[in-house]
Every structure is written in C-alpha cells, then in structure tokens.
PDB file of C-alpha atoms and ligand atoms in Angstrom:
ATOM      1  CA  MET A 281       0.000   0.000   0.000  1.00 69.00           C
ATOM      2  CA  SER A 282       1.398   3.424  -0.921  1.00 89.00           C
ATOM      3  CA  LEU A 283       2.046   6.008   1.752  1.00 94.00           C
ATOM      4  CA  PRO A 284      -0.318   8.982   2.202  1.00 97.00           C
ATOM      5  CA  ARG A 285       0.652  11.790  -0.157  1.00 97.00           C
ATOM      6  CA  VAL A 286       1.434  15.234   1.255  1.00 98.00           C
ATOM      7  CA  ALA A 287       1.450  18.468  -0.748  1.00 98.00           C
ATOM      8  CA  VAL A 288       3.721  21.120   0.766  1.00 98.00           C
ATOM      9  CA  LEU A 289       2.980  24.811   0.150  1.00 98.00           C
ATOM     10  CA  VAL A 290       5.977  27.169   0.203  1.00 98.00           C
ATOM     11  CA  SER A 291       6.984  30.783  -0.415  1.00 98.00           C
ATOM     12  CA  GLY A 292      10.537  31.051   0.896  1.00 97.00           C
ATOM     13  CA  ARG A 293      13.706  29.288   1.950  1.00 96.00           C
ATOM     14  CA  GLY A 294      12.049  25.921   2.654  1.00 97.00           C
ATOM     15  CA  SER A 295      13.842  24.602   5.722  1.00 98.00           C
ATOM     16  CA  ASN A 296      10.599  23.104   7.060  1.00 98.00           C
ATOM     17  CA  MET A 297       9.876  21.604   3.642  1.00 98.00           C
ATOM     18  CA  ASP A 298      13.316  20.015   3.793  1.00 97.00           C
ATOM     19  CA  ALA A 299      12.566  18.625   7.250  1.00 98.00           C
ATOM     20  CA  LEU A 300       9.237  17.248   6.010  1.00 98.00           C
ATOM     21  CA  ILE A 301      10.949  15.494   3.106  1.00 97.00           C
ATOM     22  CA  LYS A 302      13.668  14.059   5.359  1.00 95.00           C
ATOM     23  CA  GLY A 303      11.121  13.027   7.985  1.00 89.00           C
ATOM     24  CA  ALA A 304       8.809  11.290   5.555  1.00 78.00           C
ATOM     25  CA  ALA A 305       9.663   7.856   6.942  1.00 74.00           C
ATOM     26  CA  GLY A 306       7.085   8.724   9.579  1.00 75.00           C
ATOM     27  CA  GLY A 307       4.162   7.430   7.544  1.00 91.00           C
ATOM     28  CA  TYR A 308       3.800   9.787   4.582  1.00 97.00           C
ATOM     29  CA  GLN A 309       5.518  10.897   1.387  1.00 96.00           C
ATOM     30  CA  VAL A 310       5.920  14.437   0.058  1.00 97.00           C
ATOM     31  CA  SER A 311       4.471  14.098  -3.431  1.00 96.00           C
ATOM     32  CA  VAL A 312       4.433  17.697  -4.617  1.00 97.00           C
ATOM     33  CA  VAL A 313       5.714  21.111  -3.540  1.00 98.00           C
ATOM     34  CA  VAL A 314       3.673  24.112  -4.650  1.00 98.00           C
ATOM     35  CA  GLY A 315       4.922  27.697  -4.464  1.00 98.00           C
ATOM     36  CA  ASP A 316       3.177  31.017  -4.944  1.00 98.00           C
ATOM     37  CA  ARG A 317       6.445  32.478  -6.296  1.00 98.00           C
ATOM     38  CA  ASP A 318       9.874  31.395  -7.502  1.00 97.00           C
ATOM     39  CA  CYS A 319      11.754  30.679  -4.306  1.00 98.00           C
ATOM     40  CA  PRO A 320      14.650  28.612  -2.929  1.00 98.00           C
ATOM     41  CA  ALA A 321      12.185  26.051  -1.561  1.00 98.00           C
ATOM     42  CA  LEU A 322      10.991  25.154  -5.071  1.00 98.00           C
ATOM     43  CA  ASP A 323      14.596  24.820  -6.293  1.00 98.00           C
ATOM     44  CA  ARG A 324      15.447  22.590  -3.381  1.00 97.00           C
ATOM     45  CA  ALA A 325      12.372  20.396  -3.902  1.00 98.00           C
ATOM     46  CA  GLY A 326      13.475  19.953  -7.516  1.00 97.00           C
ATOM     47  CA  GLN A 327      16.904  18.851  -6.279  1.00 97.00           C
ATOM     48  CA  TRP A 328      15.153  16.203  -4.160  1.00 96.00           C
ATOM     49  CA  GLY A 329      13.441  14.994  -7.352  1.00 97.00           C
ATOM     50  CA  ILE A 330      10.016  15.975  -6.080  1.00 97.00           C
ATOM     51  CA  GLU A 331       7.397  17.377  -8.433  1.00 97.00           C
ATOM     52  CA  THR A 332       7.065  21.149  -8.147  1.00 98.00           C
ATOM     53  CA  ARG A 333       4.284  23.472  -9.242  1.00 97.00           C
ATOM     54  CA  LEU A 334       4.170  27.246  -9.398  1.00 98.00           C
ATOM     55  CA  VAL A 335       0.823  28.953  -8.848  1.00 98.00           C
ATOM     56  CA  PRO A 336       1.807  32.633  -8.950  1.00 97.00           C
ATOM     57  CA  TRP A 337       0.044  35.028  -6.617  1.00 97.00           C
ATOM     58  CA  PRO A 338      -2.011  37.237  -8.922  1.00 95.00           C
ATOM     59  CA  GLY A 339      -2.848  40.023  -6.451  1.00 94.00           C
ATOM     60  CA  LYS A 340      -5.532  40.537  -3.839  1.00 91.00           C
ATOM     61  CA  ASP A 341      -8.382  41.141  -6.259  1.00 93.00           C
ATOM     62  CA  GLN A 342      -7.936  37.623  -7.651  1.00 94.00           C
ATOM     63  CA  ARG A 343      -7.645  35.811  -4.320  1.00 93.00           C
ATOM     64  CA  GLN A 344     -10.548  33.486  -5.069  1.00 93.00           C
ATOM     65  CA  GLN A 345      -9.170  32.388  -8.448  1.00 95.00           C
ATOM     66  CA  PHE A 346      -5.777  31.856  -6.830  1.00 96.00           C
ATOM     67  CA  SER A 347      -7.407  29.630  -4.208  1.00 96.00           C
ATOM     68  CA  LEU A 348      -9.112  27.575  -6.911  1.00 97.00           C
ATOM     69  CA  ASP A 349      -5.890  27.219  -8.930  1.00 97.00           C
ATOM     70  CA  LEU A 350      -3.951  26.238  -5.816  1.00 97.00           C
ATOM     71  CA  ALA A 351      -6.606  23.678  -4.871  1.00 98.00           C
ATOM     72  CA  GLN A 352      -6.483  22.254  -8.367  1.00 97.00           C
ATOM     73  CA  ALA A 353      -2.693  21.863  -8.213  1.00 96.00           C
ATOM     74  CA  VAL A 354      -3.040  20.003  -4.915  1.00 96.00           C
ATOM     75  CA  THR A 355      -5.944  17.752  -5.902  1.00 96.00           C
ATOM     76  CA  GLU A 356      -4.417  16.851  -9.279  1.00 95.00           C
ATOM     77  CA  CYS A 357      -1.504  15.364  -7.359  1.00 93.00           C
ATOM     78  CA  GLY A 358      -3.847  13.231  -5.275  1.00 95.00           C
ATOM     79  CA  ALA A 359      -2.755  14.787  -1.996  1.00 97.00           C
ATOM     80  CA  ASP A 360      -4.106  13.211   1.187  1.00 97.00           C
ATOM     81  CA  ALA A 361      -2.926  16.166   3.285  1.00 98.00           C
ATOM     82  CA  VAL A 362      -1.520  19.656   2.771  1.00 98.00           C
ATOM     83  CA  ALA A 363       1.297  21.148   4.855  1.00 98.00           C
ATOM     84  CA  CYS A 364       1.971  24.888   4.720  1.00 98.00           C
ATOM     85  CA  ALA A 365       5.693  25.449   5.289  1.00 98.00           C
ATOM     86  CA  GLY A 366       6.497  29.139   5.282  1.00 97.00           C
ATOM     87  CA  PHE A 367       3.628  29.745   2.850  1.00 97.00           C
ATOM     88  CA  MET A 368       2.975  33.483   2.987  1.00 95.00           C
ATOM     89  CA  ARG A 369      -0.650  33.538   1.761  1.00 94.00           C
ATOM     90  CA  ILE A 370      -3.781  33.327   3.849  1.00 92.00           C
ATOM     91  CA  LEU A 371      -5.741  30.333   2.601  1.00 93.00           C
ATOM     92  CA  ASP A 372      -9.231  31.282   1.519  1.00 91.00           C
ATOM     93  CA  PRO A 373     -12.136  29.081   2.766  1.00 94.00           C
ATOM     94  CA  VAL A 374     -12.688  28.192  -0.912  1.00 95.00           C
ATOM     95  CA  PHE A 375      -9.319  26.421  -0.878  1.00 97.00           C
ATOM     96  CA  LEU A 376     -10.198  24.468   2.251  1.00 96.00           C
ATOM     97  CA  GLN A 377     -13.551  23.385   0.770  1.00 95.00           C
ATOM     98  CA  GLN A 378     -12.032  22.378  -2.544  1.00 96.00           C
ATOM     99  CA  VAL A 379      -9.137  20.279  -1.260  1.00 96.00           C
ATOM    100  CA  ALA A 380     -11.259  18.470   1.357  1.00 94.00           C
ATOM    101  CA  VAL A 381      -8.188  16.959   3.064  1.00 97.00           C
ATOM    102  CA  PRO A 382      -6.489  18.044   6.308  1.00 97.00           C
ATOM    103  CA  VAL A 383      -4.486  21.257   5.917  1.00 98.00           C
ATOM    104  CA  LEU A 384      -1.719  21.922   8.458  1.00 98.00           C
ATOM    105  CA  ASN A 385       0.441  24.903   9.265  1.00 98.00           C
ATOM    106  CA  ILE A 386       3.455  25.534  11.460  1.00 98.00           C
ATOM    107  CA  HIS A 387       3.761  28.824  13.333  1.00 98.00           C
ATOM    108  CA  PRO A 388       6.778  29.970  15.374  1.00 98.00           C
ATOM    109  CA  SER A 389       4.993  30.766  18.634  1.00 98.00           C
ATOM    110  CA  LEU A 390       3.049  28.927  21.283  1.00 98.00           C
ATOM    111  CA  LEU A 391      -0.406  29.612  19.886  1.00 98.00           C
ATOM    112  CA  PRO A 392      -2.835  31.070  20.733  1.00 98.00           C
ATOM    113  CA  LEU A 393      -0.147  33.629  21.667  1.00 98.00           C
ATOM    114  CA  PHE A 394       1.415  35.814  18.968  1.00 98.00           C
ATOM    115  CA  LYS A 395      -0.613  35.076  15.856  1.00 98.00           C
ATOM    116  CA  GLY A 396       0.178  36.645  12.505  1.00 96.00           C
ATOM    117  CA  LEU A 397       3.370  38.354  11.424  1.00 96.00           C
ATOM    118  CA  TYR A 398       6.605  38.675  13.444  1.00 98.00           C
ATOM    119  CA  PRO A 399       5.668  36.244  16.229  1.00 98.00           C
ATOM    120  CA  GLN A 400       9.227  36.163  17.594  1.00 98.00           C
ATOM    121  CA  ARG A 401       9.243  39.973  17.849  1.00 98.00           C
ATOM    122  CA  GLN A 402       5.847  39.840  19.517  1.00 98.00           C
ATOM    123  CA  ALA A 403       7.206  37.335  22.045  1.00 98.00           C
ATOM    124  CA  LEU A 404      10.212  39.543  22.851  1.00 98.00           C
ATOM    125  CA  ASP A 405       8.007  42.639  23.149  1.00 98.00           C
ATOM    126  CA  ALA A 406       5.669  40.777  25.525  1.00 98.00           C
ATOM    127  CA  GLY A 407       8.611  39.741  27.734  1.00 98.00           C
ATOM    128  CA  VAL A 408       7.665  36.055  27.862  1.00 98.00           C
ATOM    129  CA  ARG A 409      10.388  33.689  29.107  1.00 98.00           C
ATOM    130  CA  VAL A 410       9.211  30.713  27.046  1.00 98.00           C
ATOM    131  CA  SER A 411       8.153  30.573  23.428  1.00 98.00           C
ATOM    132  CA  GLY A 412       8.114  27.854  20.786  1.00 98.00           C
ATOM    133  CA  ALA A 413       6.347  26.412  17.788  1.00 98.00           C
ATOM    134  CA  THR A 414       2.854  25.121  17.068  1.00 98.00           C
ATOM    135  CA  VAL A 415       1.483  22.834  14.385  1.00 98.00           C
ATOM    136  CA  HIS A 416      -2.248  23.280  13.894  1.00 98.00           C
ATOM    137  CA  PHE A 417      -5.030  22.478  11.473  1.00 98.00           C
ATOM    138  CA  VAL A 418      -5.767  25.402   9.175  1.00 97.00           C
ATOM    139  CA  THR A 419      -9.231  26.936   9.411  1.00 96.00           C
ATOM    140  CA  ALA A 420     -10.690  30.124   7.982  1.00 93.00           C
ATOM    141  CA  GLU A 421      -9.337  32.100  10.964  1.00 94.00           C
ATOM    142  CA  LEU A 422      -5.616  32.944  10.814  1.00 95.00           C
ATOM    143  CA  ASP A 423      -3.411  30.819  13.117  1.00 96.00           C
ATOM    144  CA  ALA A 424      -6.470  29.782  15.119  1.00 96.00           C
ATOM    145  CA  GLY A 425      -7.218  26.179  14.078  1.00 97.00           C
ATOM    146  CA  PRO A 426      -7.077  23.194  16.443  1.00 98.00           C
ATOM    147  CA  ILE A 427      -3.605  22.533  17.827  1.00 98.00           C
ATOM    148  CA  ILE A 428      -1.887  19.246  16.936  1.00 98.00           C
ATOM    149  CA  ALA A 429       1.550  19.618  18.532  1.00 97.00           C
ATOM    150  CA  GLN A 430       3.732  22.178  20.275  1.00 98.00           C
ATOM    151  CA  ALA A 431       7.359  22.490  21.343  1.00 98.00           C
ATOM    152  CA  SER A 432       8.737  25.079  23.715  1.00 98.00           C
ATOM    153  CA  VAL A 433      12.081  26.858  23.929  1.00 98.00           C
ATOM    154  CA  PRO A 434      13.443  29.271  26.544  1.00 98.00           C
ATOM    155  CA  VAL A 435      13.640  32.973  25.722  1.00 98.00           C
ATOM    156  CA  GLN A 436      17.054  34.270  26.811  1.00 98.00           C
ATOM    157  CA  PRO A 437      17.479  37.802  28.189  1.00 97.00           C
ATOM    158  CA  ASP A 438      19.843  38.752  25.372  1.00 97.00           C
ATOM    159  CA  ASP A 439      17.753  37.215  22.576  1.00 98.00           C
ATOM    160  CA  THR A 440      17.157  39.101  19.357  1.00 98.00           C
ATOM    161  CA  GLU A 441      14.406  38.212  16.924  1.00 98.00           C
ATOM    162  CA  GLU A 442      17.008  36.299  14.925  1.00 98.00           C
ATOM    163  CA  THR A 443      18.460  34.248  17.788  1.00 98.00           C
ATOM    164  CA  LEU A 444      15.007  33.362  19.094  1.00 98.00           C
ATOM    165  CA  ALA A 445      13.814  32.435  15.585  1.00 98.00           C
ATOM    166  CA  ALA A 446      16.850  30.180  15.121  1.00 98.00           C
ATOM    167  CA  ARG A 447      16.215  28.393  18.436  1.00 98.00           C
ATOM    168  CA  ILE A 448      12.553  27.862  17.566  1.00 98.00           C
ATOM    169  CA  LEU A 449      13.404  26.667  14.050  1.00 98.00           C
ATOM    170  CA  ILE A 450      15.448  23.758  15.426  1.00 98.00           C
ATOM    171  CA  GLU A 451      12.308  22.559  17.203  1.00 98.00           C
ATOM    172  CA  GLU A 452      10.095  23.210  14.153  1.00 98.00           C
ATOM    173  CA  HIS A 453      12.160  20.794  12.123  1.00 98.00           C
ATOM    174  CA  LYS A 454      11.468  17.976  14.596  1.00 97.00           C
ATOM    175  CA  LEU A 455       7.881  18.912  15.374  1.00 97.00           C
ATOM    176  CA  TYR A 456       6.460  19.278  11.877  1.00 98.00           C
ATOM    177  CA  PRO A 457       7.356  15.841  10.446  1.00 97.00           C
ATOM    178  CA  ALA A 458       6.098  14.217  13.639  1.00 97.00           C
ATOM    179  CA  ALA A 459       2.792  16.112  13.476  1.00 97.00           C
ATOM    180  CA  VAL A 460       2.273  15.410   9.764  1.00 97.00           C
ATOM    181  CA  GLY A 461       2.982  11.750  10.518  1.00 96.00           C
ATOM    182  CA  MET A 462       0.366  11.772  13.290  1.00 96.00           C
ATOM    183  CA  VAL A 463      -2.259  13.146  10.909  1.00 97.00           C
ATOM    184  CA  CYS A 464      -1.311  10.859   8.017  1.00 96.00           C
ATOM    185  CA  THR A 465      -1.418   7.751  10.180  1.00 95.00           C
ATOM    186  CA  GLY A 466      -4.841   8.718  11.537  1.00 95.00           C
ATOM    187  CA  ARG A 467      -3.716   9.380  15.093  1.00 96.00           C
ATOM    188  CA  VAL A 468      -5.372  12.784  15.099  1.00 97.00           C
ATOM    189  CA  CYS A 469      -7.995  14.360  12.858  1.00 96.00           C
ATOM    190  CA  MET A 470     -10.138  17.459  12.832  1.00 95.00           C
ATOM    191  CA  ASN A 471     -13.699  16.991  13.972  1.00 92.00           C
ATOM    192  CA  GLY A 472     -15.665  20.213  13.633  1.00 86.00           C
ATOM    193  CA  ASP A 473     -13.457  22.838  15.225  1.00 86.00           C
ATOM    194  CA  GLN A 474     -11.650  20.381  17.517  1.00 92.00           C
ATOM    195  CA  ALA A 475      -8.659  18.091  17.192  1.00 95.00           C
ATOM    196  CA  GLU A 476      -9.844  14.547  17.872  1.00 96.00           C
ATOM    197  CA  TRP A 477      -7.281  12.036  19.113  1.00 95.00           C
ATOM    198  CA  LYS A 478      -7.742   8.438  18.047  1.00 90.00           C
ATOM    199  CA  THR A 479      -5.416   6.961  20.622  1.00 71.00           C
ATOM    200  CA  ASP A 480      -4.188   8.036  24.017  1.00 62.00           C
ATOM    201  CA  GLY A 481      -3.662  11.652  23.048  1.00 53.00           C
ATOM    202  CA  PRO A 482      -0.663  13.759  22.216  1.00 57.00           C
ATOM    203  CA  GLY A 483       1.327  12.796  25.337  1.00 56.00           C
TER     204      GLY A 483
HETATM  205  C1  LIG B 593       9.064  29.162   9.833  1.00 88.94           C
HETATM  206  O1  LIG B 593       9.509  29.785  11.012  1.00 88.94           O
HETATM  207  C2  LIG B 593       7.606  28.801   9.936  1.00 88.94           C
HETATM  208  O2  LIG B 593       7.211  28.455  11.232  1.00 88.94           O
HETATM  209  C3  LIG B 593       6.928  30.086   9.538  1.00 88.94           C
HETATM  210  O3  LIG B 593       7.739  30.619   8.519  1.00 88.94           O
HETATM  211  C4  LIG B 593       9.062  30.132   8.656  1.00 88.94           C
HETATM  212  C5  LIG B 593       9.387  29.443   7.366  1.00 88.94           C
HETATM  213  O4  LIG B 593      10.719  29.022   7.299  1.00 88.94           O
HETATM  214  N1  LIG B 593       5.568  29.854   9.162  1.00 88.94           N
HETATM  215  P1  LIG B 593      11.163  27.967   6.223  1.00 88.94           P
HETATM  216  O5  LIG B 593      10.779  28.528   4.833  1.00 88.94           O
HETATM  217  O6  LIG B 593      10.451  26.685   6.487  1.00 88.94           O
HETATM  218  O7  LIG B 593      12.639  27.859   6.366  1.00 88.94           O
END
C-alpha cells in the first residue's frame, strides 16, 4: 500500500519543507511542492526529485481564483494532506472546501499567543520567558485552528528576533514531520473545530 501523499505549500527558503521530506519515513511521502512564487524552496524540492508546481500570486483582487488554482494543483496530485511550510498567503475558505483533506500549518509561537506576522518579535516585546512552535489544522481564521503539537524553547534575556527564531526553528524541524505523521497515520484528525485524538492523546 502506498504512503499517504502530502502536498507542501511554500513561499521562501524551505527549511521546514526540507525537514518534512527528510522526515517522511514517519508514515507519509511528500508528493508535490507548490509555491506562490519562484523561491529557494521550489529549487530545493526539484533537487530532491520531487514534483514542483508554481501557482503565482495574482494580487488581492484575484484571491478566489488563486485559491481555486492552488486547490487544483493540490488535488491533481492526489494529496491526502496539505502542509503549509512558510507559505505566505492566507488560505481562503474556498481552498479548504475544494481540497477536502487536512491542511496543516506551522507557526513559530506557542499559539494562541502571537498570531500573525513577526511572532518572535511579539514574544520579545511581551517579555515572555518561554516561546516555541505550534502545528495546527488550518481553518478560515488565521493561526487559530485546532492545535496538533507544540514544542517550547526558553527565551534568553539577550535574545534578538534572529536568535530566538533560530532556536525555535530547530524545534520546528522535529515537530512538523512528527505532526504530519500523526495526521497521516490517523492518530489525530479534525472533527468540527476540535482536534480529535484516536489513541491516548498527544502525550
Ligand atoms: C518558519 O519559522 C515557519 O514556522 C513560519 O515561517 C518560517 C518558514 O521558514 N511559518 P522555512 O521557509 O520553512 O525555512
């Protein structure tokens, strides 16, 4: 039986995409990488020999068409799940309806704290002593879907945005493949607006 197929959405450097490809022994395969722009992540996916697609962002006034085109690229590849990995577009509800498979995202904060842009800066500004990363199901509300997995890191007194981001990123690269594996092996799914655990829970 073939492994569940994961489509990875990217916009940038692609270190999480890389981690997802390397971590695919955990019960899934990355079958396609889709970008909204030319970016290092697409080049790197090509080097891995993985199919790549480019669905260029056409501007805000064509958001709905973009969502349909993106959904088509994903469904044509027979994806069983979608993983956003540094994908810098807000996914329209039309996309979520069309793909009809779990859609995951990774965010570099302990959600529900510090949603949106510059979460590491937000964490430093708030003076928290612990931050981290969250993998969650994507819903229509930004960074607000049910949480699948989290990892924490200390915030050091002399941290800059860059040093904190680097510390969190190390954890992201372990957390994301594990979380995608949990979804692809049916250990957790989304039921309504909740994460539903099929076994003993995330512990
Ligand atoms: C990561 O910190 C991810 O959590 C956030 O954007 C960054 C993407 O980095 N959503 P990369 O492209 O995966 O290296």
